[in-house]
Tab-separated table of C-alpha atoms (C1' of nucleotides) in Angstrom:
chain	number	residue	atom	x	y	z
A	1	UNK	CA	180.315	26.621	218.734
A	2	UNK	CA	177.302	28.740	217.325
A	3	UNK	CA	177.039	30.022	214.271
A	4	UNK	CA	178.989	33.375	214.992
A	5	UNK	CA	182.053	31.360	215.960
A	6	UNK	CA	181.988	28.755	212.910
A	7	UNK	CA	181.421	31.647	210.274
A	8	UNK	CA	184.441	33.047	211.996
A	9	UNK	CA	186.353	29.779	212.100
A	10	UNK	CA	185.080	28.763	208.660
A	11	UNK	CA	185.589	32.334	206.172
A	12	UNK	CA	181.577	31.673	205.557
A	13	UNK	CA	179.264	34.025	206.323
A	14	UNK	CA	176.231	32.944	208.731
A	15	UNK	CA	174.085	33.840	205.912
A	16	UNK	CA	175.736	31.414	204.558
A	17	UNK	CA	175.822	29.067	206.711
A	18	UNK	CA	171.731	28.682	206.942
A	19	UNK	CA	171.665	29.004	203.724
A	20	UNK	CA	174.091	26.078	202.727
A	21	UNK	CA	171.509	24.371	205.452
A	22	UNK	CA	168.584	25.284	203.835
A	23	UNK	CA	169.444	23.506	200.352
A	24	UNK	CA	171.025	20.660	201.590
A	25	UNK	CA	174.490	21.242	201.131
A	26	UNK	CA	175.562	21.032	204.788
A	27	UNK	CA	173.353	18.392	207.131
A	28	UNK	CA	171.063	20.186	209.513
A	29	UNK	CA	172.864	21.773	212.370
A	30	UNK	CA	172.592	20.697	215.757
A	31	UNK	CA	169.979	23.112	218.089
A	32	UNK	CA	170.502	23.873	221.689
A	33	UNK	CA	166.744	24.644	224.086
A	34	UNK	CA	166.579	27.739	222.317
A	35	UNK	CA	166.922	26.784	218.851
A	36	UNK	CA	170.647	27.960	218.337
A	37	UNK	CA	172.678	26.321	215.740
A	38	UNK	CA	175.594	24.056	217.028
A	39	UNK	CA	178.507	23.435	215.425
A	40	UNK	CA	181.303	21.089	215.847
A	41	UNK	CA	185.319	20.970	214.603
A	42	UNK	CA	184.215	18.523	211.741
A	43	UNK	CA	181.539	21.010	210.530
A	44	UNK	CA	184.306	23.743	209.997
A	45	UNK	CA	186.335	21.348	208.544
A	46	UNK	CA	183.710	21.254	206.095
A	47	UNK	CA	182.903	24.974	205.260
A	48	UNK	CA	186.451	25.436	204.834
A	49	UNK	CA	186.179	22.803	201.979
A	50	UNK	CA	183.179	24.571	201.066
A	51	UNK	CA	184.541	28.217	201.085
A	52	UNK	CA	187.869	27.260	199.200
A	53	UNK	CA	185.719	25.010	196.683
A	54	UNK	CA	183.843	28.563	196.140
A	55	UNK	CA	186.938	30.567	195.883
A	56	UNK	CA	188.155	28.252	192.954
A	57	UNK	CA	184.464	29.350	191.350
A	58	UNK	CA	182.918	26.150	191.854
A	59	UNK	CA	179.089	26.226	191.732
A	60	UNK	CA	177.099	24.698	194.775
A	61	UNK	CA	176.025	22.082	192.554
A	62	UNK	CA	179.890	20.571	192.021
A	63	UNK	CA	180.704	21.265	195.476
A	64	UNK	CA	177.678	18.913	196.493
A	65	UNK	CA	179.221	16.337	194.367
A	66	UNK	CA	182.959	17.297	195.380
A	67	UNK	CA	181.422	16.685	199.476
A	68	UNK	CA	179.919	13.182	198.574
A	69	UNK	CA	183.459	12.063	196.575
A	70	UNK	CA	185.551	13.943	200.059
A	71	UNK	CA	183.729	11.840	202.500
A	72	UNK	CA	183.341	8.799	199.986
A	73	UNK	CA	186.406	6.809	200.720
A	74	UNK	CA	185.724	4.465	198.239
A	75	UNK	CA	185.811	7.661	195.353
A	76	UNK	CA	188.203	7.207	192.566
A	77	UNK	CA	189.762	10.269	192.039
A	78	UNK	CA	188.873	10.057	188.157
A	79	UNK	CA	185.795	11.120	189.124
A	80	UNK	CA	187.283	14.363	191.058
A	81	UNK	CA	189.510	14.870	188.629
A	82	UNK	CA	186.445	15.044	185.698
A	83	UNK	CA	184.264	17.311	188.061
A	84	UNK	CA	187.477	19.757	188.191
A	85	UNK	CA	188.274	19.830	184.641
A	86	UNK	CA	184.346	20.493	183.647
A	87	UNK	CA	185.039	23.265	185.613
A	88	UNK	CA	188.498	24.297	184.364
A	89	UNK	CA	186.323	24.052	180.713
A	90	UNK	CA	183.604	26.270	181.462
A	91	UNK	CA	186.344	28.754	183.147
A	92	UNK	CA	188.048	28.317	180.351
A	93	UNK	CA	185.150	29.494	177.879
A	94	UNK	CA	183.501	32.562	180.229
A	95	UNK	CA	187.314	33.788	180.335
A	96	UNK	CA	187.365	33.578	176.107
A	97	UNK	CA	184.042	35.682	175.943
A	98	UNK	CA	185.283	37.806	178.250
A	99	UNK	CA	188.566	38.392	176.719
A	100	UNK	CA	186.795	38.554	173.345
A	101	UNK	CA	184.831	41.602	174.700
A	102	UNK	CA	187.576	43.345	176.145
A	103	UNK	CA	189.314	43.564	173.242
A	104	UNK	CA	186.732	44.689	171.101
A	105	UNK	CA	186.180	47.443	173.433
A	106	UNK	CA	189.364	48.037	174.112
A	107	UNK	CA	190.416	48.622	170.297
A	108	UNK	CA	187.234	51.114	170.241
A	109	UNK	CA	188.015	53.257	172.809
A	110	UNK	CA	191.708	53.364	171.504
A	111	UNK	CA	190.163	54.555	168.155
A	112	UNK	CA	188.489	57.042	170.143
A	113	UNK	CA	189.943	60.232	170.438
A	114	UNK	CA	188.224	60.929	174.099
A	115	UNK	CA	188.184	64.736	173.613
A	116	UNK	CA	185.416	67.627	173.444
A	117	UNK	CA	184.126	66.884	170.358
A	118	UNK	CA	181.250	64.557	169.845
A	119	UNK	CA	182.683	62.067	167.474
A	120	UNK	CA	183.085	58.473	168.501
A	121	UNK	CA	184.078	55.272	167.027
A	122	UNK	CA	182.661	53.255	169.912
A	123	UNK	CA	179.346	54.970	169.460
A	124	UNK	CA	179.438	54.340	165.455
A	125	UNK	CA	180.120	50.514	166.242
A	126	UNK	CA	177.433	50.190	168.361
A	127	UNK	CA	175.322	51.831	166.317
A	128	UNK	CA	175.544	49.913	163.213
A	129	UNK	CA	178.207	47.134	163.971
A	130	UNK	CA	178.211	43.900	162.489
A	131	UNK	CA	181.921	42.523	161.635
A	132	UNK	CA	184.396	42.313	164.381
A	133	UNK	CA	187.461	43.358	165.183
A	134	UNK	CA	189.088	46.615	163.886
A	135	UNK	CA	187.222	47.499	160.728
A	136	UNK	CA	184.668	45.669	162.302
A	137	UNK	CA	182.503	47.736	159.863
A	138	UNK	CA	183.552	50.200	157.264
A	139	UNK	CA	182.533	53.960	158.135
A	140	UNK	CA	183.217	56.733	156.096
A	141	UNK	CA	185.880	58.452	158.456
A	142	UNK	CA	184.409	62.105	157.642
A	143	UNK	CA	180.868	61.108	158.508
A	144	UNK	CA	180.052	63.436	161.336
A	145	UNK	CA	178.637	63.050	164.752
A	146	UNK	CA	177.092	59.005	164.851
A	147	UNK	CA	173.331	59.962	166.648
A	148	UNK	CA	170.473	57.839	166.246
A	149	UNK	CA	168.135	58.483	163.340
A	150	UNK	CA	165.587	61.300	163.966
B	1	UNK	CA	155.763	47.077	163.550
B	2	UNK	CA	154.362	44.821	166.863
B	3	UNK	CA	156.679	43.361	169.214
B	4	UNK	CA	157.310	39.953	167.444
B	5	UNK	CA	158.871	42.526	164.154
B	6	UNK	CA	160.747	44.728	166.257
B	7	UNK	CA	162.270	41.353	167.969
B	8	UNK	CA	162.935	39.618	165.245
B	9	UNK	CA	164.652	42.974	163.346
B	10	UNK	CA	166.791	43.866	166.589
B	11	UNK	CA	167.766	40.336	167.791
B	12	UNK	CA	166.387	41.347	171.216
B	13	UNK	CA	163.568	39.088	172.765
B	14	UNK	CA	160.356	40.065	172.969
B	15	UNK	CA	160.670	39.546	176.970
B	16	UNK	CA	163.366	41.799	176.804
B	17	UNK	CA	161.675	44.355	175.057
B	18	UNK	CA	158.699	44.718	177.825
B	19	UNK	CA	161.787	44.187	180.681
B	20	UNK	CA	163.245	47.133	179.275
B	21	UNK	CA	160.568	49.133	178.684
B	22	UNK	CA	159.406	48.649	182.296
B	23	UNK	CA	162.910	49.724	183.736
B	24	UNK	CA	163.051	52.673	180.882
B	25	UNK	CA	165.981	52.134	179.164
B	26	UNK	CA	163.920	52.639	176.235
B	27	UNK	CA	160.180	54.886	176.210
B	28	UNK	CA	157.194	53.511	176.421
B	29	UNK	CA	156.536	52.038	173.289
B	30	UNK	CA	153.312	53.016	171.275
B	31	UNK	CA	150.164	51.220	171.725
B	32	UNK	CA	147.199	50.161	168.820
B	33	UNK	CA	143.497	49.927	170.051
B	34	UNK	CA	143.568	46.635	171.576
B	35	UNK	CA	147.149	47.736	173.674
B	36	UNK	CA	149.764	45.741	171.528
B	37	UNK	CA	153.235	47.770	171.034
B	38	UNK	CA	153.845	49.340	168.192
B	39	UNK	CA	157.738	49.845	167.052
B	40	UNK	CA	159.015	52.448	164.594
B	41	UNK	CA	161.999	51.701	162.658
B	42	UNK	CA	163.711	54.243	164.751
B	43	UNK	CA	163.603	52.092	167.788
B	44	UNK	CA	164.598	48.880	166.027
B	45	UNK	CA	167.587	51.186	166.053
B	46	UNK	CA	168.210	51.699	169.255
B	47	UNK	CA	167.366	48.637	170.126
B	48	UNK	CA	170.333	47.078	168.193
B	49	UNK	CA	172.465	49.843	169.194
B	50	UNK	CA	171.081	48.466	173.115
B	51	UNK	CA	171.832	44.320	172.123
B	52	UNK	CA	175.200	45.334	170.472
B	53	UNK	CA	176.207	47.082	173.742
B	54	UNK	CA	174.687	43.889	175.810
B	55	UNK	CA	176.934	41.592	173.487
B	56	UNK	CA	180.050	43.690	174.538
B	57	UNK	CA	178.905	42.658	178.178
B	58	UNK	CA	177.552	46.143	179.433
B	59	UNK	CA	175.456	46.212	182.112
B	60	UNK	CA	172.320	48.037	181.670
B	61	UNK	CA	173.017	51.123	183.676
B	62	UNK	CA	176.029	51.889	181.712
B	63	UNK	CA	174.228	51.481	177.935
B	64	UNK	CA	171.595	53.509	179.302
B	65	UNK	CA	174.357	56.404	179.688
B	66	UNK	CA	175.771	55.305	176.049
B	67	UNK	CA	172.108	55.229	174.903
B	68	UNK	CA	171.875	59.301	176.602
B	69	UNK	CA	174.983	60.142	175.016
B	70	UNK	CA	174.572	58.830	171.645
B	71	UNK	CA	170.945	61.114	171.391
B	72	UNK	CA	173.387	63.902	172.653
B	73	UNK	CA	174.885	65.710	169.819
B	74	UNK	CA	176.446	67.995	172.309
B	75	UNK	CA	178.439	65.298	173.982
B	76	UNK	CA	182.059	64.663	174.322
B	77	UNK	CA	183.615	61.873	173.442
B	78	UNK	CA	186.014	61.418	176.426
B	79	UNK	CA	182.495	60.678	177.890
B	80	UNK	CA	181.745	57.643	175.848
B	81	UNK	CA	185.279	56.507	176.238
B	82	UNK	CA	185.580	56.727	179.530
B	83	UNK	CA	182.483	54.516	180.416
B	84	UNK	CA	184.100	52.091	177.996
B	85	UNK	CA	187.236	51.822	179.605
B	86	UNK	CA	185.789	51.727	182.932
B	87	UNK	CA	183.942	48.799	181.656
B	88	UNK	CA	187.048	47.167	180.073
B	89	UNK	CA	189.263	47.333	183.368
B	90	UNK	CA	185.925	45.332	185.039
B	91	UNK	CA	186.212	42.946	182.092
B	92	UNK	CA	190.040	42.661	183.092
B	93	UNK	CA	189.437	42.319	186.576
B	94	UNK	CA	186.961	39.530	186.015
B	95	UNK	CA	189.481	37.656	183.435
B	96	UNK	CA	192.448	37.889	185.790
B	97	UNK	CA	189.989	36.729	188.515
B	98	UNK	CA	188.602	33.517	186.631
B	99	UNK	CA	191.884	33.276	185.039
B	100	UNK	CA	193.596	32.516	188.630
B	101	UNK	CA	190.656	30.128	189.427
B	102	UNK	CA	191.448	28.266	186.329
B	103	UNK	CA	194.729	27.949	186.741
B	104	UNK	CA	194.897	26.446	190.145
B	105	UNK	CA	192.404	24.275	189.058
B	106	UNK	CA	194.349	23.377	186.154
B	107	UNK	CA	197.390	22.663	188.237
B	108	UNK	CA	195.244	20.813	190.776
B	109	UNK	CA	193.707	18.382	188.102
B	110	UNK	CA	197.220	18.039	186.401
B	111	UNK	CA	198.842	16.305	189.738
B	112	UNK	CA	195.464	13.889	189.684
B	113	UNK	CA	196.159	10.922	188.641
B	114	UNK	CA	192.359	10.188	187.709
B	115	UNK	CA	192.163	6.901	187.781
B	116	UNK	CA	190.225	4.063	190.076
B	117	UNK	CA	191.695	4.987	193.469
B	118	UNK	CA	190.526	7.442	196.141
B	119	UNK	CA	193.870	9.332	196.608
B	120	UNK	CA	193.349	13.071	195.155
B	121	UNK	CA	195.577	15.935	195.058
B	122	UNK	CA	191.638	17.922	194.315
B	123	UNK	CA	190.527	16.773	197.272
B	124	UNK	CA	193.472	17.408	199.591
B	125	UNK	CA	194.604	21.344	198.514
B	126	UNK	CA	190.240	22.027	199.162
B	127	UNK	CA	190.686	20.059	202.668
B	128	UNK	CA	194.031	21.478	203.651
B	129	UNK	CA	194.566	24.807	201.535
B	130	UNK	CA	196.050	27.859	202.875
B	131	UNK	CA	198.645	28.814	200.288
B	132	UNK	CA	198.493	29.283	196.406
B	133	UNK	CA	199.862	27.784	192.898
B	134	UNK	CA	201.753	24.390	192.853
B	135	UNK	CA	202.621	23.734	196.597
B	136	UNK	CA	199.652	25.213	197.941
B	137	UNK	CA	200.181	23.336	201.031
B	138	UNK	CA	202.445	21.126	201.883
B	139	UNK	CA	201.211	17.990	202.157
B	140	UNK	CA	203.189	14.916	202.602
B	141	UNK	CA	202.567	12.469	199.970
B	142	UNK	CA	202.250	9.246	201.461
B	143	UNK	CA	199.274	10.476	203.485
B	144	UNK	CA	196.624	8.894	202.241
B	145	UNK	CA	192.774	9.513	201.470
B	146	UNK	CA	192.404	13.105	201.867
B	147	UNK	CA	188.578	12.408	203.671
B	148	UNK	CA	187.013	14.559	206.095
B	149	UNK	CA	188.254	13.962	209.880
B	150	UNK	CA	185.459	11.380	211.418
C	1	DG	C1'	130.228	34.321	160.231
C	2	DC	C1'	132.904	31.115	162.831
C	3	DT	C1'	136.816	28.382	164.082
C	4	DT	C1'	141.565	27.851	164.658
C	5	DG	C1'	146.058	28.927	165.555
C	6	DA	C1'	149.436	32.307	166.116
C	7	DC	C1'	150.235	36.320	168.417
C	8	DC	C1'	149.845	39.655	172.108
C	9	DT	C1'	148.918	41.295	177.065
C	10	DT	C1'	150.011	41.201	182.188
C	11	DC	C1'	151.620	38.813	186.129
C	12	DC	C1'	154.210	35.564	188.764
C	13	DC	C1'	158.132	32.371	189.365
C	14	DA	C1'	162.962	30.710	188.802
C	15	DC	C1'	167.705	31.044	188.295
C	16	DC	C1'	172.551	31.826	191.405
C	17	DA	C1'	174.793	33.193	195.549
C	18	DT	C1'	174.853	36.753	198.412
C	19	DG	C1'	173.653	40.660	201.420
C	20	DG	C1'	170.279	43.752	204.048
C	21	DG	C1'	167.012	44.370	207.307
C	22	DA	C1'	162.919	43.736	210.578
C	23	DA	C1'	160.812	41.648	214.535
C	24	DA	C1'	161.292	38.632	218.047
C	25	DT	C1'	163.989	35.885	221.168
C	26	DC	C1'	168.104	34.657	223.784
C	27	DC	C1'	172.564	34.900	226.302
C	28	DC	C1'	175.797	36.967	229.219
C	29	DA	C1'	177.874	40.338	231.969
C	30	DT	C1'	177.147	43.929	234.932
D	1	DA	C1'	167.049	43.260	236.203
D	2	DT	C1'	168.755	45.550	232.419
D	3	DG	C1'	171.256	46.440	228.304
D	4	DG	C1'	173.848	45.167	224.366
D	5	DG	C1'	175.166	41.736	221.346
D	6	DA	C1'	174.075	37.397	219.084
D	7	DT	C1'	170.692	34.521	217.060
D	8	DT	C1'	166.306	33.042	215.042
D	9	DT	C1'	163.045	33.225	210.935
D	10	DC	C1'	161.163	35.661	207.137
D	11	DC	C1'	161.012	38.734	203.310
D	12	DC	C1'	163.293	41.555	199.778
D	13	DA	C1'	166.960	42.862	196.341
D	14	DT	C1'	170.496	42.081	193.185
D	15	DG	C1'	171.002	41.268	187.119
D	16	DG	C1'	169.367	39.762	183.100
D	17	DT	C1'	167.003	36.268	181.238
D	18	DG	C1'	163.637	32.563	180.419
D	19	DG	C1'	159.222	29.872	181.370
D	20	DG	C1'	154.573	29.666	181.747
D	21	DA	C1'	149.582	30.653	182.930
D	22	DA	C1'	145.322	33.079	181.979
D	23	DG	C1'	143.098	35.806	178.974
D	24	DG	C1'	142.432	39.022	174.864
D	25	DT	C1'	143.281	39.808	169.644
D	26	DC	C1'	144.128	39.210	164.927
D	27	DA	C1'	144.118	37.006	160.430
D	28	DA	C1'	143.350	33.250	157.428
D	29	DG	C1'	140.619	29.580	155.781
D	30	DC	C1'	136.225	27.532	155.278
DNA sequence: GCTTGACCTTCCCACCATGGGAAATCCCAT
DNA sequence: ATGGGATTTCCCATGGTGGGAAGGTCAAGC
C-alpha cells in the first residue's frame, strides 16, 4: 500500500501521514527503490486509532501516550482511563469559557436593537466594560451614540 | 505614555501592542527621538475596547470591523449585531463540537474500570469505532486486551 | 560624569495541526 | 515513448501569543 491508499484506508490525510512520521508518532514507513512509503494492514490499523483519537480532540501528545498503553499489553487501564479524563477536564473547561462568552455576547446583541440607528449596547460594553453579565456596567440609557473619545 | 504605560493601562502586552500595530488593527503609534512609542490616552482606549473584544473570543479580523464601526458615527447597529451573532453561532458550533467530544469521552472513561489490568473500554471504541454514544461498536465483552493486531 | 539596571527597539523562533504549492521524480497504461 | 497521476522533499501560511537575543536608551544614584 503507498501512502495514497493508506490515507484512503486510514481517514488521514498523506500530509498527515509524513507528518505523524516526521515527529515520531508513527515508526518510519517502509521505502520501496524509489523512496515510496509502504504501508501495511497493521499501519492502518493504527491511523485509524490515530484519526478517531483526533476526532475525540485528543492532542498528539496523549495520543503518543494512548499508542504506547494500546500496544502495551501489560497497561492497566487506570492509566487510560486518567489520560481520558485529563482530557474530558480540559474539554470540560475550554467548553465553560466558551459558553461563558457566548452568553455574554449573546445577551448584548439581544440588547441591541440591530436597526439604522447607530446606538449599540455591544459597542458601549466593549467600550468601557468591566462587570459581567447583564448590567455588566451601568450606562446611562439616553447617552447617545458610544464612539471612541476624540 | 511609552509602551510599558499603555500596557499596563489596557491589560494588553506590550508584544501585542507592536503585533498589532504591525498587522494595523491599530495606527502606527507615535515615536520620541530615540524611536520608542508614544501612547495617548485615546489609544489606551481603544486598546481596551480591542482586549475586551479579544476576551469575548473575537478573532482579530472581526474587532477590526467593530473597531471601524465604533469610529463610525454613521453606522448602523444591525451592523455591530450582526458580526456579533455571527460570532456567537461559531462560539455555538465550537461548544456543541467539544461538547460531543466530551461526552463520548465521558461515557468511554465511565465503562473503564481503571484499575491494574489491561482490559479498556478507551482503548477498544479508538481500535474498533465506527458508531457513536454508548454502544459505539459492538464489541463482545469477553474479548480481551483491545491491543493492536501483531 | 559614569555606572547600573530597567526599559525599549527589531528580528527570529516556537507553539499546534493542518493545508497549499513548487520542483523533481516515479509509476503505469496506452 | 509519452502523458497523466501519484509521490517525494521542502518551504510557507494559518492565529495569537510568548520567549529570547542583540543592541540602543533612559533615569537614578553615586
Amino acid at each position: 500500500m503507498n501512502i495514497g491508499q493508506a490515507s484512503a484506508a486510514s481517514g488521514v490525510s498523506a500530509k498527515m501521514l509524513r507528518y505523524y512520521e516526521s515527529i515520531g508518532l508513527i515508526p518510519r514507513a517502509g521505502r520501496t527503490e524509489a523512496g515510496y512509503r509502504v504501508y501495511k494492514d497493521r499501519d492502518v490499523n493504527t491511523l485509524r486509532f490515530i484519526r478517531r483519537a483526533r476526532d475525540l480532540g485528543l492532542p498528539i501528545e496523549r495520543i503518543r501516550l494512548l499508542v504506547g498503553l494500546w500496544r502495551d499489553r501489560e497497561r492497566s487501564s487506570a492509566d487510560v482511563k486518567r489520560i481520558a479524563e485529563e482530557h474530558v477536564a480540559e474539554l470540560e473547561a475550554k467548553i465553560l469559557e466558551l459558553t461563558a462568552m457566548r452568553d455574554t455576547l449573546q445577551e448584548l446583541a439581544d440588547a441591541c436593537r440591530g436597526d439604522h440607528r447607530p446606538e449599540c449596547p455591544i459597542l458601549r460594553d466593549l467600550e468601557g466594560g468591566g462587570g459581567r453579565g447583564p448590567g455588566r456596567r451601568q450606562v446611562d440609557p439616553h447617552q447617545c451614540a458610544s464612539s471612541p473619545a476624540a
